[in-house]
Short mmCIF file of C-alpha atoms in Angstrom, two decimals:
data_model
loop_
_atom_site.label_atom_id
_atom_site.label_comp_id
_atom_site.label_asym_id
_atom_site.label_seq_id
_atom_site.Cartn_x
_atom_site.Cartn_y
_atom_site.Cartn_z
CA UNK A 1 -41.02 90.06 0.87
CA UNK A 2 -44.62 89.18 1.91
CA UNK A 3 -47.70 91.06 0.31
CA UNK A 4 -51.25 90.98 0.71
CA UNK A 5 -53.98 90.81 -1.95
CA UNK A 6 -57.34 91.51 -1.65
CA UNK A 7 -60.09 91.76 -3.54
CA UNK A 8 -63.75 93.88 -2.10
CA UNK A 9 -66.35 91.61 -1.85
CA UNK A 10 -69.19 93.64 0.37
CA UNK A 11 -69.84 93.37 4.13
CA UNK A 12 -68.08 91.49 6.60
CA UNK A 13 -70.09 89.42 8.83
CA UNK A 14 -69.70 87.58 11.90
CA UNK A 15 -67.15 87.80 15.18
CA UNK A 16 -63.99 88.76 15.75
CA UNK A 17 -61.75 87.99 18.64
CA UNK A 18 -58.99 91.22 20.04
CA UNK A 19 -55.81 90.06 21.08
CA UNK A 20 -53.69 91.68 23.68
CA UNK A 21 -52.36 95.18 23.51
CA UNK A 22 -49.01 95.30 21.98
CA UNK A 23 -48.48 98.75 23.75
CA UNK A 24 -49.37 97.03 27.07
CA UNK A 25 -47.41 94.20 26.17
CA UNK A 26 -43.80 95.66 25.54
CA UNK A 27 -43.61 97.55 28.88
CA UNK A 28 -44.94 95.02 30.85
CA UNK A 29 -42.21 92.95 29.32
CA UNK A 30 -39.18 95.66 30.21
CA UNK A 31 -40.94 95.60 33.64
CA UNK A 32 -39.73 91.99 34.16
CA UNK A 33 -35.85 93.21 34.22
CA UNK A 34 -36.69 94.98 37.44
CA UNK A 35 -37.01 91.46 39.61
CA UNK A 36 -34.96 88.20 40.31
CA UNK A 37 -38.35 86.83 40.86
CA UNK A 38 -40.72 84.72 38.35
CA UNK A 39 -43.05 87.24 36.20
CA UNK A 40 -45.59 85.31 34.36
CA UNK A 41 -47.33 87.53 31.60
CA UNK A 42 -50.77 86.28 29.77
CA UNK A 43 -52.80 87.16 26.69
CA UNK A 44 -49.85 88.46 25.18
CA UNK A 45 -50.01 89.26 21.20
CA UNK A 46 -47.83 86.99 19.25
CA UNK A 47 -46.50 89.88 16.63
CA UNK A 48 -43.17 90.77 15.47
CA UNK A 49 -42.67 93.54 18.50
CA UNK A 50 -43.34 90.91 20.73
CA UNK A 51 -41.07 88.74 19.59
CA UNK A 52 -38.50 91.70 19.49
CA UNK A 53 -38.89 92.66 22.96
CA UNK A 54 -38.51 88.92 24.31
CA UNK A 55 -35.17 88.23 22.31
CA UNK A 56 -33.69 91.55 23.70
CA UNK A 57 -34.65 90.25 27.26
CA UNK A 58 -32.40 86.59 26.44
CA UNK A 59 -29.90 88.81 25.20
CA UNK A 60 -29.76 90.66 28.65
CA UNK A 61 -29.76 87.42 30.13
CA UNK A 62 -33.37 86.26 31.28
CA UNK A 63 -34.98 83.03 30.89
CA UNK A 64 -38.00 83.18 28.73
CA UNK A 65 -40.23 80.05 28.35
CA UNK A 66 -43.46 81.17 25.91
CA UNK A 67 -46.81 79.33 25.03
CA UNK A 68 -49.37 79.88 23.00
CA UNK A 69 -50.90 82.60 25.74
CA UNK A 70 -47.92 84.16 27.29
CA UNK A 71 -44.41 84.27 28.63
CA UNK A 72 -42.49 82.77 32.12
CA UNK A 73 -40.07 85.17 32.87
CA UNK A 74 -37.23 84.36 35.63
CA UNK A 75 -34.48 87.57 35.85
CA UNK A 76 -32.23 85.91 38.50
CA UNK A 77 -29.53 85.05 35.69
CA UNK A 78 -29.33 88.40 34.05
CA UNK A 79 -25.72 89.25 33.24
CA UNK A 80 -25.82 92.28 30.96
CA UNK A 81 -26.66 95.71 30.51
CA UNK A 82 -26.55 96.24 27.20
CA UNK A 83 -29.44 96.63 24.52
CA UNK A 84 -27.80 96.10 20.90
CA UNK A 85 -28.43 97.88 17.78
CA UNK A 86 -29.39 94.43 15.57
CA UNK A 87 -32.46 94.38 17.79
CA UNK A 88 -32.63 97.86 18.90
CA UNK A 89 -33.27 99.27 15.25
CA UNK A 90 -36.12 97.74 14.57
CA UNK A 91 -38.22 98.77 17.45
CA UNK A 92 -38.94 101.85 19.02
CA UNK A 93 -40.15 100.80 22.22
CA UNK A 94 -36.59 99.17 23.11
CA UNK A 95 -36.22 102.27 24.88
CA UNK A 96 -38.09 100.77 27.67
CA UNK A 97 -35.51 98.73 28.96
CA UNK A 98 -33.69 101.96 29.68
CA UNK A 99 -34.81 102.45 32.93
CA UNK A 100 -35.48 99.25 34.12
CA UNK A 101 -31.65 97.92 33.95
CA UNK A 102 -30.37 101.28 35.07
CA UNK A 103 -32.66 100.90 38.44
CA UNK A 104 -31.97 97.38 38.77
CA UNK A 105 -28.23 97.20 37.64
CA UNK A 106 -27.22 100.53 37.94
CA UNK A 107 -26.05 101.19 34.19
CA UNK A 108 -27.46 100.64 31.10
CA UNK A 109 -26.63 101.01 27.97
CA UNK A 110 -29.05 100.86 24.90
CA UNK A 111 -28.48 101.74 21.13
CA UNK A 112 -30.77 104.92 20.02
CA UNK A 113 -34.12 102.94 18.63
CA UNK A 114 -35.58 102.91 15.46
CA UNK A 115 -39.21 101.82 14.44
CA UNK A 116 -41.95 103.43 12.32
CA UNK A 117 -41.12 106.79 10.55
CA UNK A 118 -43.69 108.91 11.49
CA UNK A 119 -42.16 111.77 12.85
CA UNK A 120 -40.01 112.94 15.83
CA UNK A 121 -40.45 110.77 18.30
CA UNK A 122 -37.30 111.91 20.67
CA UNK A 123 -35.62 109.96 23.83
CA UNK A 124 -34.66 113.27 25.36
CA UNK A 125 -37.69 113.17 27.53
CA UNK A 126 -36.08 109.83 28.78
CA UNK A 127 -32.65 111.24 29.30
CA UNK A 128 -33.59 114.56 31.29
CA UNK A 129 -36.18 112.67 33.58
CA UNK A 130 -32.91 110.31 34.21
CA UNK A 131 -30.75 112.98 34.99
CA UNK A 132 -32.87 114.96 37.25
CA UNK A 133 -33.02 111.55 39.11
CA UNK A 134 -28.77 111.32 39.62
CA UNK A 135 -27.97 109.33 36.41
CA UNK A 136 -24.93 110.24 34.24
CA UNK A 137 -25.56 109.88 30.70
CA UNK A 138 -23.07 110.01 27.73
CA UNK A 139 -24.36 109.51 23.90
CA UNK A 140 -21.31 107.70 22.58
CA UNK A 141 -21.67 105.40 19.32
CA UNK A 142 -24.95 105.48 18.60
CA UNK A 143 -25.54 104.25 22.16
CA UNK A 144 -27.33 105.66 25.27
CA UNK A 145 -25.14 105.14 28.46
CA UNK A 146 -26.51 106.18 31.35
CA UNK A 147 -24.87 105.02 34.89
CA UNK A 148 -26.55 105.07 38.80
CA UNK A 149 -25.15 103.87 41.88
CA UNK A 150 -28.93 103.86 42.37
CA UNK A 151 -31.56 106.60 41.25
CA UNK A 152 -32.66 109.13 43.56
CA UNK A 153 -36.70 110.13 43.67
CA UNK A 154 -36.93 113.37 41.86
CA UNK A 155 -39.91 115.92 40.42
CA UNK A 156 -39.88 115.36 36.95
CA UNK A 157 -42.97 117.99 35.07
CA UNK A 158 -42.36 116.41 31.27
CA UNK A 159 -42.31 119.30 28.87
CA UNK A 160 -45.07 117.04 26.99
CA UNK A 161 -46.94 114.30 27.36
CA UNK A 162 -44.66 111.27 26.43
CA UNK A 163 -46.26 107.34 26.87
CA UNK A 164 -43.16 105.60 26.76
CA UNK A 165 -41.06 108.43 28.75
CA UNK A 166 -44.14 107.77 31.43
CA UNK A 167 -43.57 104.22 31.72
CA UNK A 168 -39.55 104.41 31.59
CA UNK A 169 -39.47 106.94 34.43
CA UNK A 170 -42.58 104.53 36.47
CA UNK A 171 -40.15 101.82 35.93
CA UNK A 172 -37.17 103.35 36.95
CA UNK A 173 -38.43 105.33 40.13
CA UNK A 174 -39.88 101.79 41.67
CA UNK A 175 -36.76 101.67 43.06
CA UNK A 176 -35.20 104.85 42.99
CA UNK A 177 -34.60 106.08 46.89
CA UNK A 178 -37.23 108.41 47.81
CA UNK A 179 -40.29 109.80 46.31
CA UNK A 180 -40.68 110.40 42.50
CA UNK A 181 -43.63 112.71 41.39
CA UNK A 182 -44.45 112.26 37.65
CA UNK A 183 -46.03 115.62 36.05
CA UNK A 184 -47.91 116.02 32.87
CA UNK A 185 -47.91 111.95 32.89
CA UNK A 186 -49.59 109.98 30.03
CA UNK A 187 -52.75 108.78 31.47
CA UNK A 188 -53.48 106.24 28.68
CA UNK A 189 -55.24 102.70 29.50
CA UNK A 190 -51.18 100.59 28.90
CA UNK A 191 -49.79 102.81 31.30
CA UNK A 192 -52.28 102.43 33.90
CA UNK A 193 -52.00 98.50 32.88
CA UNK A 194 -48.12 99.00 33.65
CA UNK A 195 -48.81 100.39 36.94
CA UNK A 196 -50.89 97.17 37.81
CA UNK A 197 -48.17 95.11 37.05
CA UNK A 198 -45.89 96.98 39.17
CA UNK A 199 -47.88 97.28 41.89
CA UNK A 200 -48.12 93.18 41.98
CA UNK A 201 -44.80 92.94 41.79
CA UNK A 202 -44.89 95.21 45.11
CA UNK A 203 -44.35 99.07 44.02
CA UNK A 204 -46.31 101.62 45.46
CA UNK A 205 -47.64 103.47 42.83
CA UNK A 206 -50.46 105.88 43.12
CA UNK A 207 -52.30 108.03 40.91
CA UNK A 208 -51.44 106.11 37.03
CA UNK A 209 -54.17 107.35 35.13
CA UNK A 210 -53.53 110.52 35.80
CA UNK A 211 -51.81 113.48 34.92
CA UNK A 212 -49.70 113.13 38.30
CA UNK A 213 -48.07 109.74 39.14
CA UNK A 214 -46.71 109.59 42.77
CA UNK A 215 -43.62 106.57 43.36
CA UNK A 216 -42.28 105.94 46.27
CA UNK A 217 -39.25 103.87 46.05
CA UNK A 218 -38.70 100.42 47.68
CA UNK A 219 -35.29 98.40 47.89
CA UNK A 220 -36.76 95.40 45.87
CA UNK A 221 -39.48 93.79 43.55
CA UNK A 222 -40.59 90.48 43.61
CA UNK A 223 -42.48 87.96 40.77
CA UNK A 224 -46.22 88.32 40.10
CA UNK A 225 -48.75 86.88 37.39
CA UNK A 226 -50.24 89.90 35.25
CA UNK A 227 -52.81 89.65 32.58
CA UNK A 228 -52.12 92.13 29.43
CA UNK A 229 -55.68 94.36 28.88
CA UNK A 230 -57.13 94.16 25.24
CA UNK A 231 -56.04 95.97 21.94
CA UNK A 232 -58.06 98.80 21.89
CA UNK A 233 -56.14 100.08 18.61
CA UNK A 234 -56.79 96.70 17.07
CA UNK A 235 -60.79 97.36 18.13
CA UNK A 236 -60.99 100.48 16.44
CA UNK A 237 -59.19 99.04 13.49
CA UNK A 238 -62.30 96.35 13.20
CA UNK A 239 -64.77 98.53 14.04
CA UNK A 240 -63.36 100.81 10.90
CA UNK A 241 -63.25 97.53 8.66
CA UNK A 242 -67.18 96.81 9.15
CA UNK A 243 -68.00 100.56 8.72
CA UNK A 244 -66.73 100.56 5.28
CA UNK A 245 -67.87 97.34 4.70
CA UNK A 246 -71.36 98.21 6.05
CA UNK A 247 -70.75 95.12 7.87
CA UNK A 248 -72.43 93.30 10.92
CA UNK A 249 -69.55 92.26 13.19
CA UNK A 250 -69.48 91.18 16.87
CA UNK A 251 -66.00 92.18 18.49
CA UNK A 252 -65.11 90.42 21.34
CA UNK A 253 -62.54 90.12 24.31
CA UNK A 254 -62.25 93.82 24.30
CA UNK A 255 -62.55 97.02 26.72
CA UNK A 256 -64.70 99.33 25.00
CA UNK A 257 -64.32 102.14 27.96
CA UNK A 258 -60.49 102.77 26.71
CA UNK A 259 -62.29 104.10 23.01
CA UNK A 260 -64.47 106.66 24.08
CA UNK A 261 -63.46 109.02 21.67
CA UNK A 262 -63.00 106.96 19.01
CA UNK A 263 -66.53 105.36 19.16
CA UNK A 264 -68.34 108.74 19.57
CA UNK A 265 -66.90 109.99 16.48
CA UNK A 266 -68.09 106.59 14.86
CA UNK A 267 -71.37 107.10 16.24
CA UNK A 268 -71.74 110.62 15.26
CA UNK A 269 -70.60 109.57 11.78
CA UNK A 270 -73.93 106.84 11.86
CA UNK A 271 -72.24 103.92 12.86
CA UNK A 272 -75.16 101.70 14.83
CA UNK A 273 -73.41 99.66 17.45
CA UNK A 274 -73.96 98.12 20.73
CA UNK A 275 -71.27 98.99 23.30
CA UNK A 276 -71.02 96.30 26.25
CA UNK A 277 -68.63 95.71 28.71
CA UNK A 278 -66.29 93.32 27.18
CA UNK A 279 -68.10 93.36 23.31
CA UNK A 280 -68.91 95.87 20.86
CA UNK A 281 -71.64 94.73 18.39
CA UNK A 282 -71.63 96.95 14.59
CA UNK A 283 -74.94 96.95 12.82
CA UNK A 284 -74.86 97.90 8.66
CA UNK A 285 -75.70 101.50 7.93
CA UNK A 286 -77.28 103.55 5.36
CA UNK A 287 -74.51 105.63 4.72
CA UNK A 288 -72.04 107.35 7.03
CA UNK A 289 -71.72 111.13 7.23
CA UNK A 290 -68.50 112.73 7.53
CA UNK A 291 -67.18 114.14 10.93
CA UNK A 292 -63.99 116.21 12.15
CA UNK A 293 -61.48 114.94 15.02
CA UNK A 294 -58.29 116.11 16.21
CA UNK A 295 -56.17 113.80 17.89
CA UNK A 296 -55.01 113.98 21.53
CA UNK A 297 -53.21 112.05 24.14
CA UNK A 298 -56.03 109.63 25.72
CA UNK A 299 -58.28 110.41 26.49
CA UNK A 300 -58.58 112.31 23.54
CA UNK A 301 -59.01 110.77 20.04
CA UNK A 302 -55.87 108.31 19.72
CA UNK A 303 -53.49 109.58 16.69
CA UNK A 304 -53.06 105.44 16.14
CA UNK A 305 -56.53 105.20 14.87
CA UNK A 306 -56.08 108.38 12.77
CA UNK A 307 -55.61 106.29 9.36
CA UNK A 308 -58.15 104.08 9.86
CA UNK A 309 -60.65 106.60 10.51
CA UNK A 310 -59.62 108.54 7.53
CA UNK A 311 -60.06 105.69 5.39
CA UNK A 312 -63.15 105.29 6.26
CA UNK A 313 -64.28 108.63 5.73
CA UNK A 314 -63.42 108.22 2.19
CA UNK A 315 -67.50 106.65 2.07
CA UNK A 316 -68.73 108.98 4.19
CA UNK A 317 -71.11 111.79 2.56
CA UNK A 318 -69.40 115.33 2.83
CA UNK A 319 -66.03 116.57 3.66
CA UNK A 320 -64.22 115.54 7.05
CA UNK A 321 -61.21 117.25 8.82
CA UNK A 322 -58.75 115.17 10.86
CA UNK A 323 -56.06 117.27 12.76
CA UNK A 324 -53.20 115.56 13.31
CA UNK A 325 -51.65 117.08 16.70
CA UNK A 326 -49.25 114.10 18.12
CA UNK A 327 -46.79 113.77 15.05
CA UNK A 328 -45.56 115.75 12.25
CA UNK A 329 -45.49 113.20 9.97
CA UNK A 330 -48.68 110.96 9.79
CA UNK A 331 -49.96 110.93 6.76
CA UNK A 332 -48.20 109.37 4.75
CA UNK A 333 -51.03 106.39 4.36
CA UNK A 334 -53.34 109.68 2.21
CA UNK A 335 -50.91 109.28 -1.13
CA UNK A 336 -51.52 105.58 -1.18
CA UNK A 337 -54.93 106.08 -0.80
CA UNK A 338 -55.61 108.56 -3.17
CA UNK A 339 -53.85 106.31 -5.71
CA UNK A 340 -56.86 104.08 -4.71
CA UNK A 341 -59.50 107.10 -5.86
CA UNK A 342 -59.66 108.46 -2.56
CA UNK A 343 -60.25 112.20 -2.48
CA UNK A 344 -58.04 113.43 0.32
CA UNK A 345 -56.53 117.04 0.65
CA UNK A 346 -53.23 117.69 2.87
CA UNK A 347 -53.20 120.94 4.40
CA UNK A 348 -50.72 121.22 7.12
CA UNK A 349 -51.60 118.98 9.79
CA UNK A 350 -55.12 118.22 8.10
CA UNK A 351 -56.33 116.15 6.47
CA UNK A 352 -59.20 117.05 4.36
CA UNK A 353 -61.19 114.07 2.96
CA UNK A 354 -63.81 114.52 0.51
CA UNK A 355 -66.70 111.49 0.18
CA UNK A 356 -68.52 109.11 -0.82
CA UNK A 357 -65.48 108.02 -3.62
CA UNK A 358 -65.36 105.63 -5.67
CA UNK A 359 -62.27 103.32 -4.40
CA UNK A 360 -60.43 100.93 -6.99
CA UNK A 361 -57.90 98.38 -6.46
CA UNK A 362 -54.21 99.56 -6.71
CA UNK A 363 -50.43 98.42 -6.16
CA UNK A 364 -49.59 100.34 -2.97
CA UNK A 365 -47.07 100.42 -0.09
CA UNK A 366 -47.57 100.52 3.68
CA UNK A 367 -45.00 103.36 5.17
CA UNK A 368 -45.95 102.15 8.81
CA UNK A 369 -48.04 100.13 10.91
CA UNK A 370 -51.48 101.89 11.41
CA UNK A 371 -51.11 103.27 7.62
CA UNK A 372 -50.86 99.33 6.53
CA UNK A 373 -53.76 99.02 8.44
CA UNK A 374 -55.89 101.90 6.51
CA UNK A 375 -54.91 100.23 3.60
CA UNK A 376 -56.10 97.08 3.81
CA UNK A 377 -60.13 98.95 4.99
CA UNK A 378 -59.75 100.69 1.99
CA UNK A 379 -59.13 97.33 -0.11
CA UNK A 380 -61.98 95.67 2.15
CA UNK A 381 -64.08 97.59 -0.77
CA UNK A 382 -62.27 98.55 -3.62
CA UNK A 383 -63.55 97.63 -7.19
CA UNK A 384 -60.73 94.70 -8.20
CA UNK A 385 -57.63 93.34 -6.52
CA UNK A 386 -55.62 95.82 -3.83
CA UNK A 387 -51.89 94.53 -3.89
CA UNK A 388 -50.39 95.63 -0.10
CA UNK A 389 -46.49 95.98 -0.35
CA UNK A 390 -44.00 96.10 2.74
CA UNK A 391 -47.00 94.33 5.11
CA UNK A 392 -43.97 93.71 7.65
CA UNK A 393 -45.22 96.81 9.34
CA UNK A 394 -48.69 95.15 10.13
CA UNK A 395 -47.01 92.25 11.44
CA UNK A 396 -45.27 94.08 14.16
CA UNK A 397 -48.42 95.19 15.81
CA UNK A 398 -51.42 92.91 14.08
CA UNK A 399 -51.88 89.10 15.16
CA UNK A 400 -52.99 87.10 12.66
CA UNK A 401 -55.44 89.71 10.93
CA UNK A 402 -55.70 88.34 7.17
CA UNK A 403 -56.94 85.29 8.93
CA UNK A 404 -59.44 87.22 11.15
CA UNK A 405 -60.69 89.26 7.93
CA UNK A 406 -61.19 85.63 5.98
CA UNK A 407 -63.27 84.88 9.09
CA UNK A 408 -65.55 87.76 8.70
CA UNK A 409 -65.82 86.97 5.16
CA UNK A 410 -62.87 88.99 3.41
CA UNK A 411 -61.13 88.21 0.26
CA UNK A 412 -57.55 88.65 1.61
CA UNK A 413 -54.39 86.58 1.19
CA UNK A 414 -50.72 86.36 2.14
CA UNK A 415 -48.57 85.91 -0.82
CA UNK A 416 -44.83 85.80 -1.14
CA UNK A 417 -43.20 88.19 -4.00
CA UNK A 418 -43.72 87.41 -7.06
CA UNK A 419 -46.11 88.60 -10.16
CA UNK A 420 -46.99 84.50 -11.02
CA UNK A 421 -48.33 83.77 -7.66
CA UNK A 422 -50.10 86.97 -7.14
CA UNK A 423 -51.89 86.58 -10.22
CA UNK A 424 -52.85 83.04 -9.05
CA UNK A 425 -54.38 84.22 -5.93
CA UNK A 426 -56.49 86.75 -7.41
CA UNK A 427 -57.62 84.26 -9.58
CA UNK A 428 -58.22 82.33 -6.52
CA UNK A 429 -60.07 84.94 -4.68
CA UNK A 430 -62.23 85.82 -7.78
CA UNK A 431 -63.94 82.39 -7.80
CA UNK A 432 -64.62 82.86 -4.35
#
């Protein structure tokens, strides 16, 4: 099993390129069940989740061609309805092929997903919206099967906000017969990239962005070309890195406008930067005061930066509060740290972190994706060599991004498991 090593070496320094969004990525790729026609998809992320999401679309019988950039999609051949567990499990967002194949195929059948363990994240959202729009669905096995002649247009108000339940239902009502209001929709930036997708493949879709999302059905969906918008989780996550690195880092390809909470936290924490259209230019700081957030569905601080930001509060002067309001079960990235010398209190869903501390190097383990990610910031300056266990988690949702830390100047590496070659590579990154 893959580590990382890392050793802090001071600021990072120079530019950095985003990728796509995963989170845009994976529904735009579900959309593609919903047409015989060719869907061609660009700037697509090449992490694990992608590559996920694209075998469970052979399995269901579509042609994939990739390249470096993107995917060809043609959905003429598909000859099944059935999402299995071996690729279900590992992957959350597998639900979103839920309500594509039930609109286009009129059943579907797809084992109950797995993915990061950070709390409740349930599929009864999915199943009720569903219902209320004529499907019959059975849990039988470990597998949802739901069934349609075809969907009827329905009111759904979701109980709470729900991303993916937002982009199944969007999916599904496209052509569902009638009109399908959406209430208490998600209204963040990869569901309003969804929508534009759909729409080019010749939905009518009004209102995404929004708290209310109006469908109106039609009988059929043809190809289109769709470029995925920019990771604006894997922005913040740089933006964190040259904080705590007091770093002067130029991060490009990206859509600053999705962040807004995120970078006015940064910038009432003293965080000099340059916000432009597509670029976001950090400055080094003096020092970094600490500041409180809660997090809230967009646009309201996004709980998938939460870690991040709390690592880097660790240097900031004075005590911050981060609320956690989305999941019950998010911090389990503050043990790891602490073993690191942060100074972090839990108290409910806060998380109480006391700073400037003095951060060492440590053995510790990633529990999920965005805590890997909080990990590795924290090892961007700890005193001696930070040893990153179970770093599969950052590969389902990072591209490449030991190799865009080395850029910047980082002491990171990829090592495989065992104590010999780990202690090589620190040697190696010591002479550095």
């Amino acid at each position: 099993m893959d580590k990382l090593v890392l050793i802090g070496n001071g600021p990072l320094e120079g530019e950095v390129r985003i990728s796509g969004a995963k989170n845009a990525s994976l529904p735009c790729l579900a959309a593609s069940i919903l047409t015989a026609g060719a869907v061609s998809l660009t700037n697509l992320p090449w992490v694990r989740d992608i590559y996920t999401m694209c075998d469970l679309i052979r399995e269901l019988g579509l042609e994939i061609n990739d390249n470096e950039d993107g995917v060809a999609i043609k959905g003429a051949k598909i000859n099944s309805h059935i999402a299995p567990y071996q690729l279900v499990k590992t992957m959350r967002a597998s639900i979103l092929v839920l309500g594509p194949l039930l609109a286009r195929l009129g059943r579907a059948q797809v084992s109950l997903p797995g993915g990061c363990a950070i709390g409740a994240r349930p599929v009864d959202l999915h199943l009720k919206a569903l219902e209320k729009m004529g499907a019959k669905i059975k849990l039988e096995h470990g597998y949802i099967d739901a069934q349609a002649e075809r969907l009827k247009g329905a009111h759904i108000d979701f109980e709470k906000v729900t991303v993916t339940g937002t982009e199944n239902m969007m999916m599904a009502a496209t052509l569902a017969e009638g009109t399908t209001i959406l209430d208490n929709a998600a209204q963040e930036p990869e569901v309003v990239d969804l929508a534009n997708m759909l729409i080019a493949m010749g939905a009518d879709i009004q209102g995404a962005g929004t708290s209310r999302i109006v469908i109106e059905g039609v009988d059929s969906l043809h190809g289109c070309d769709h470029r995925i918008i920019p990771d604006r989780i894997e922005t913040g996550t740089y933006v964190c890195a040259a904080a705590i690195t007091r770093g002067r880092v130029s991060i490009t390809n990206t859509a600053p406008q999705y962040l807004g909470a995120f970078l006015d936290a940064m910038q009432r924490a003293g965080l000099p930067m340059d916000i432009h259209e597509d670029r976001i230019e950090v400055y080094p700081h003096e020092g970094l005061r600490s500041v409180n957030v809660a997090t809230e569905p967009h646009p309201g601080f996004p709980t998938d930066m939460q870690a991040q930001f709390i690592a880097t509060m660790t240097q900031a002067e004075g005590t911050s509060i981060v609320t956690e309001n989305i999941f019950e079960n998010r911090f389990n990235h503050v043990p790891e740290l602490k073993r690191m010398g942060a100074d972090i209190v839990i108290d409910g869903n806060r998380a109480l972190t006391i700073g400037p501390a003095s951060l060492s190097g440590a053995q510790v383990m990633a529990t999920d994706l965005r805590a890997s990610a909080s990990l590795v910031i924290a090892g961007l300056i700890a005193a001696e060599e930070t040893t990153i266990d179970r770093i599969y988690h950052l590969d389902r949702g990072y591209y490449d991004l030991e190799g865009k830390l080395r850029n910047l100047g980082a002491k990171i590496r990829r090592v495989k498991n065992g104590t010999d070659q780990i202690q090589q590579v620190v040697q190696e990154l010591s002479n550095i």
